[in-house]
C-alpha cells in the first residue's frame, strides 16, 4: 500500500500469471507509477517465457499484453485492463542490457521519490541530496566525537591495569 512505484518485469508469462495479474490490477487501482521492463526469453526457454511483442519504439507496444493474455481476468474474476500500460515508457532489457536497465529503473524511481506535485528539476534534486548527505555527515561526526569523549572519560576514570 505504501509503495508508490512498481517495477513490472513484463513477459508473456507475466500477463498470463494469476498472481501477476492481481499485482497489476492492485497497482492500477492504487494509482501506482509503473516502470515496465520488457524481459526477453533466454536461449533455451520455452516460448512465451519472455516478452515476444514489440519494444518501446512501437507506441502500441502494450497491446501485445491483450493479444497473449489467455484470460483477461484475475483468479478472483477481476477484469485486467492492460491499456493502463500505454501511459508508461517501457525499458527493453534485451535491447539495452541489464546494467543500463537497472540504471534507468533507478533514475525513474528517484524521479518519483523526489517529486511533490511535479518532478523537480535535477539540479534541485542534486542540491537536496547533497544537503541531506552533508547534514547526515555532520550528525555522524558529532556523534562520533561525543562517543570518543565518553570513551576517553571512561578510560581516564578506569585506566587499564598492566
Coordinates of N, CA and C in Angstrom, one line a residue, residues 46-133:
X46 N 11.3 -21.9 -22.9 CA 10.1 -22.2 -23.7 C 9.5 -21.0 -24.2
X47 N 8.7 -21.1 -25.3 CA 8.1 -19.9 -25.9 C 7.1 -19.4 -25.0
X48 N 7.0 -18.0 -24.9 CA 6.1 -17.4 -24.0 C 6.7 -17.0 -22.7
X49 N 7.9 -17.5 -22.4 CA 8.6 -17.1 -21.2 C 8.9 -15.6 -21.1
X50 N 9.4 -15.1 -22.3 CA 9.8 -13.7 -22.4 C 8.7 -12.9 -23.1
X51 N 9.0 -11.6 -23.2 CA 8.1 -10.7 -24.0 C 8.4 -10.9 -25.5
X52 N 7.4 -11.3 -26.2 CA 7.5 -11.6 -27.6 C 6.9 -10.5 -28.5
X53 N 6.4 -9.5 -27.8 CA 5.8 -8.3 -28.5 C 6.8 -7.3 -28.9
X54 N 6.3 -6.2 -29.4 CA 7.2 -5.1 -29.9 C 7.8 -4.4 -28.7
X55 N 8.8 -3.6 -29.0 CA 9.5 -2.9 -27.9 C 9.1 -1.4 -27.8
X56 N 9.8 -0.6 -27.1 CA 9.4 0.8 -26.8 C 9.3 1.7 -28.1
X57 N 9.9 1.3 -29.2 CA 9.8 2.2 -30.4 C 8.4 2.1 -31.0
X58 N 7.6 1.1 -30.7 CA 6.3 1.0 -31.1 C 5.4 1.6 -30.1
X59 N 4.7 2.6 -30.4 CA 3.8 3.3 -29.4 C 2.7 2.4 -28.9
X60 N 2.4 1.4 -29.6 CA 1.3 0.5 -29.2 C 1.9 -0.8 -28.7
X61 N 3.0 -0.8 -28.1 CA 3.7 -2.0 -27.6 C 2.9 -2.7 -26.6
X62 N 2.1 -2.0 -25.8 CA 1.3 -2.6 -24.7 C 0.2 -3.4 -25.2
X63 N -0.3 -3.3 -26.4 CA -1.4 -4.1 -26.9 C -1.0 -5.6 -27.0
X64 N 0.3 -5.9 -27.0 CA 0.7 -7.3 -27.0 C 0.2 -8.0 -25.8
X65 N 0.1 -7.3 -24.7 CA -0.4 -8.0 -23.4 C -1.9 -8.5 -23.6
X66 N -2.7 -7.7 -24.4 CA -4.0 -8.2 -24.7 C -4.0 -9.4 -25.6
X67 N -3.1 -9.4 -26.5 CA -3.0 -10.4 -27.5 C -2.6 -11.8 -26.9
X68 N -1.7 -11.8 -26.0 CA -1.2 -13.0 -25.5 C -1.8 -13.5 -24.2
X69 N -2.6 -12.6 -23.5 CA -3.3 -12.9 -22.3 C -4.5 -13.9 -22.6
X70 N -4.4 -15.1 -22.2 CA -5.4 -16.1 -22.5 C -6.7 -15.8 -21.7
X71 N -6.6 -15.3 -20.5 CA -7.8 -15.0 -19.7 C -7.6 -13.6 -19.2
X72 N -8.5 -12.6 -19.6 CA -8.3 -11.2 -19.2 C -8.8 -11.0 -17.8
X73 N -9.0 -12.0 -17.0 CA -9.4 -11.8 -15.6 C -8.4 -12.4 -14.6
X74 N -8.4 -11.8 -13.4 CA -7.6 -12.4 -12.3 C -8.3 -13.7 -11.8
X75 N -7.6 -14.5 -11.0 CA -8.3 -15.7 -10.5 C -9.5 -15.3 -9.6
X76 N -9.6 -14.0 -9.2 CA -10.7 -13.6 -8.4 C -11.9 -13.0 -9.3
X77 N -11.7 -13.1 -10.6 CA -12.7 -12.6 -11.5 C -12.7 -11.1 -11.9
X78 N -11.6 -10.4 -11.5 CA -11.5 -9.0 -11.8 C -10.9 -8.8 -13.1
X79 N -11.5 -7.9 -13.9 CA -11.0 -7.7 -15.3 C -9.7 -6.9 -15.3
X80 N -8.7 -7.4 -16.1 CA -7.4 -6.8 -16.2 C -7.4 -5.9 -17.4
X81 N -7.2 -4.6 -17.2 CA -7.1 -3.7 -18.3 C -5.7 -3.3 -18.6
X82 N -5.0 -4.0 -19.5 CA -3.6 -3.8 -19.9 C -3.4 -2.4 -20.5
X83 N -4.5 -1.8 -20.9 CA -4.4 -0.5 -21.6 C -3.7 0.6 -20.7
X84 N -3.7 0.4 -19.3 CA -3.0 1.3 -18.4 C -1.5 1.4 -18.7
X85 N -1.0 0.3 -19.3 CA 0.4 0.3 -19.7 C 0.8 1.4 -20.7
X86 N -0.1 1.9 -21.5 CA 0.2 2.8 -22.5 C 0.7 4.2 -21.9
X87 N 0.5 4.4 -20.7 CA 0.9 5.7 -20.1 C 2.4 5.7 -19.7
X88 N 3.0 4.5 -19.8 CA 4.4 4.4 -19.3 C 5.3 3.9 -20.5
X89 N 6.5 4.4 -20.5 CA 7.5 4.0 -21.5 C 8.3 2.8 -21.0
X90 N 8.2 1.7 -21.7 CA 8.9 0.5 -21.2 C 10.5 0.6 -21.5
X91 N 11.2 -0.2 -20.7 CA 12.6 -0.4 -20.9 C 12.7 -1.8 -21.5
X92 N 13.4 -1.9 -22.6 CA 13.6 -3.2 -23.2 C 14.9 -3.8 -22.7
X93 N 14.8 -4.7 -21.8 CA 16.0 -5.4 -21.2 C 16.9 -6.0 -22.2
X94 N 16.3 -6.7 -23.2 CA 17.0 -7.3 -24.3 C 17.8 -6.4 -25.1
X95 N 17.3 -5.2 -25.3 CA 17.9 -4.2 -26.1 C 19.0 -3.4 -25.4
X96 N 18.8 -3.0 -24.2 CA 19.8 -2.1 -23.5 C 20.7 -2.9 -22.5
X97 N 20.3 -4.1 -22.2 CA 21.2 -4.8 -21.3 C 20.8 -4.6 -19.8
X98 N 21.3 -5.5 -19.0 CA 21.0 -5.5 -17.6 C 21.5 -4.2 -16.8
X99 N 22.7 -3.8 -17.1 CA 23.3 -2.7 -16.3 C 22.5 -1.4 -16.7
X100 N 22.3 -1.1 -18.0 CA 21.6 0.1 -18.4 C 20.1 0.0 -17.9
X101 N 19.5 -1.1 -17.9 CA 18.1 -1.3 -17.4 C 18.1 -0.9 -15.9
X102 N 19.0 -1.4 -15.1 CA 19.0 -1.1 -13.7 C 19.2 0.4 -13.5
X103 N 20.1 1.0 -14.3 CA 20.4 2.5 -14.2 C 19.1 3.3 -14.5
X104 N 18.4 2.9 -15.5 CA 17.2 3.6 -15.9 C 16.1 3.4 -14.9
X105 N 15.9 2.2 -14.4 CA 14.9 1.9 -13.3 C 15.3 2.8 -12.1
X106 N 16.5 2.9 -11.7 CA 16.9 3.7 -10.6 C 16.6 5.2 -10.9
X107 N 16.9 5.7 -12.0 CA 16.5 7.1 -12.4 C 15.0 7.3 -12.3
X108 N 14.3 6.4 -12.8 CA 12.8 6.6 -12.7 C 12.3 6.5 -11.3
X109 N 12.8 5.7 -10.5 CA 12.4 5.6 -9.1 C 12.7 6.9 -8.4
X110 N 13.9 7.4 -8.6 CA 14.3 8.6 -7.9 C 13.5 9.8 -8.4
X111 N 13.1 9.8 -9.7 CA 12.2 10.9 -10.2 C 10.9 10.9 -9.5
X112 N 10.4 9.7 -9.1 CA 9.1 9.7 -8.3 C 9.3 10.0 -6.9
X113 N 10.4 9.6 -6.3 CA 10.7 9.9 -4.9 C 10.8 11.3 -4.5
X114 N 11.4 12.1 -5.5 CA 11.8 13.5 -5.2 C 10.8 14.4 -5.9
X115 N 9.6 14.0 -6.0 CA 8.6 14.9 -6.6 C 7.6 15.3 -5.6
X116 N 7.1 16.5 -5.8 CA 6.0 17.0 -5.0 C 4.8 16.8 -5.8
X117 N 4.2 17.8 -6.4 CA 3.2 17.7 -7.3 C 3.7 17.6 -8.7
X118 N 5.0 17.7 -8.9 CA 5.7 17.6 -10.1 C 7.1 17.0 -9.9
X119 N 7.8 16.6 -10.9 CA 9.1 16.1 -10.8 C 10.0 17.3 -10.8
X120 N 10.8 17.5 -9.8 CA 11.7 18.7 -9.7 C 12.8 18.6 -10.7
X121 N 13.3 19.7 -11.0 CA 14.5 19.8 -11.9 C 15.6 19.1 -11.2
X122 N 16.5 18.4 -12.0 CA 17.5 17.5 -11.5 C 18.5 18.3 -10.6
X123 N 18.8 19.6 -10.9 CA 19.7 20.4 -10.1 C 19.2 20.6 -8.7
X124 N 17.9 20.8 -8.6 CA 17.3 20.9 -7.3 C 17.4 19.6 -6.5
X125 N 17.2 18.5 -7.2 CA 17.3 17.1 -6.6 C 18.7 17.0 -6.1
X126 N 19.7 17.3 -6.9 CA 21.1 17.1 -6.6 C 21.5 17.9 -5.4
X127 N 21.0 19.2 -5.3 CA 21.2 20.0 -4.2 C 20.6 19.5 -2.9
X128 N 19.4 19.0 -3.0 CA 18.6 18.5 -1.9 C 19.4 17.2 -1.4
X129 N 19.8 16.4 -2.2 CA 20.6 15.2 -1.8 C 21.9 15.6 -1.2
X130 N 22.6 16.5 -1.8 CA 23.9 17.0 -1.2 C 23.6 17.5 0.2
X131 N 22.6 18.3 0.4 CA 22.3 18.9 1.7 C 22.0 17.8 2.7
X132 N 21.2 16.8 2.3 CA 20.9 15.7 3.2 C 22.2 14.9 3.6
X133 N 23.0 14.7 2.7 CA 24.3 14.0 2.9 C 25.2 14.8 3.9

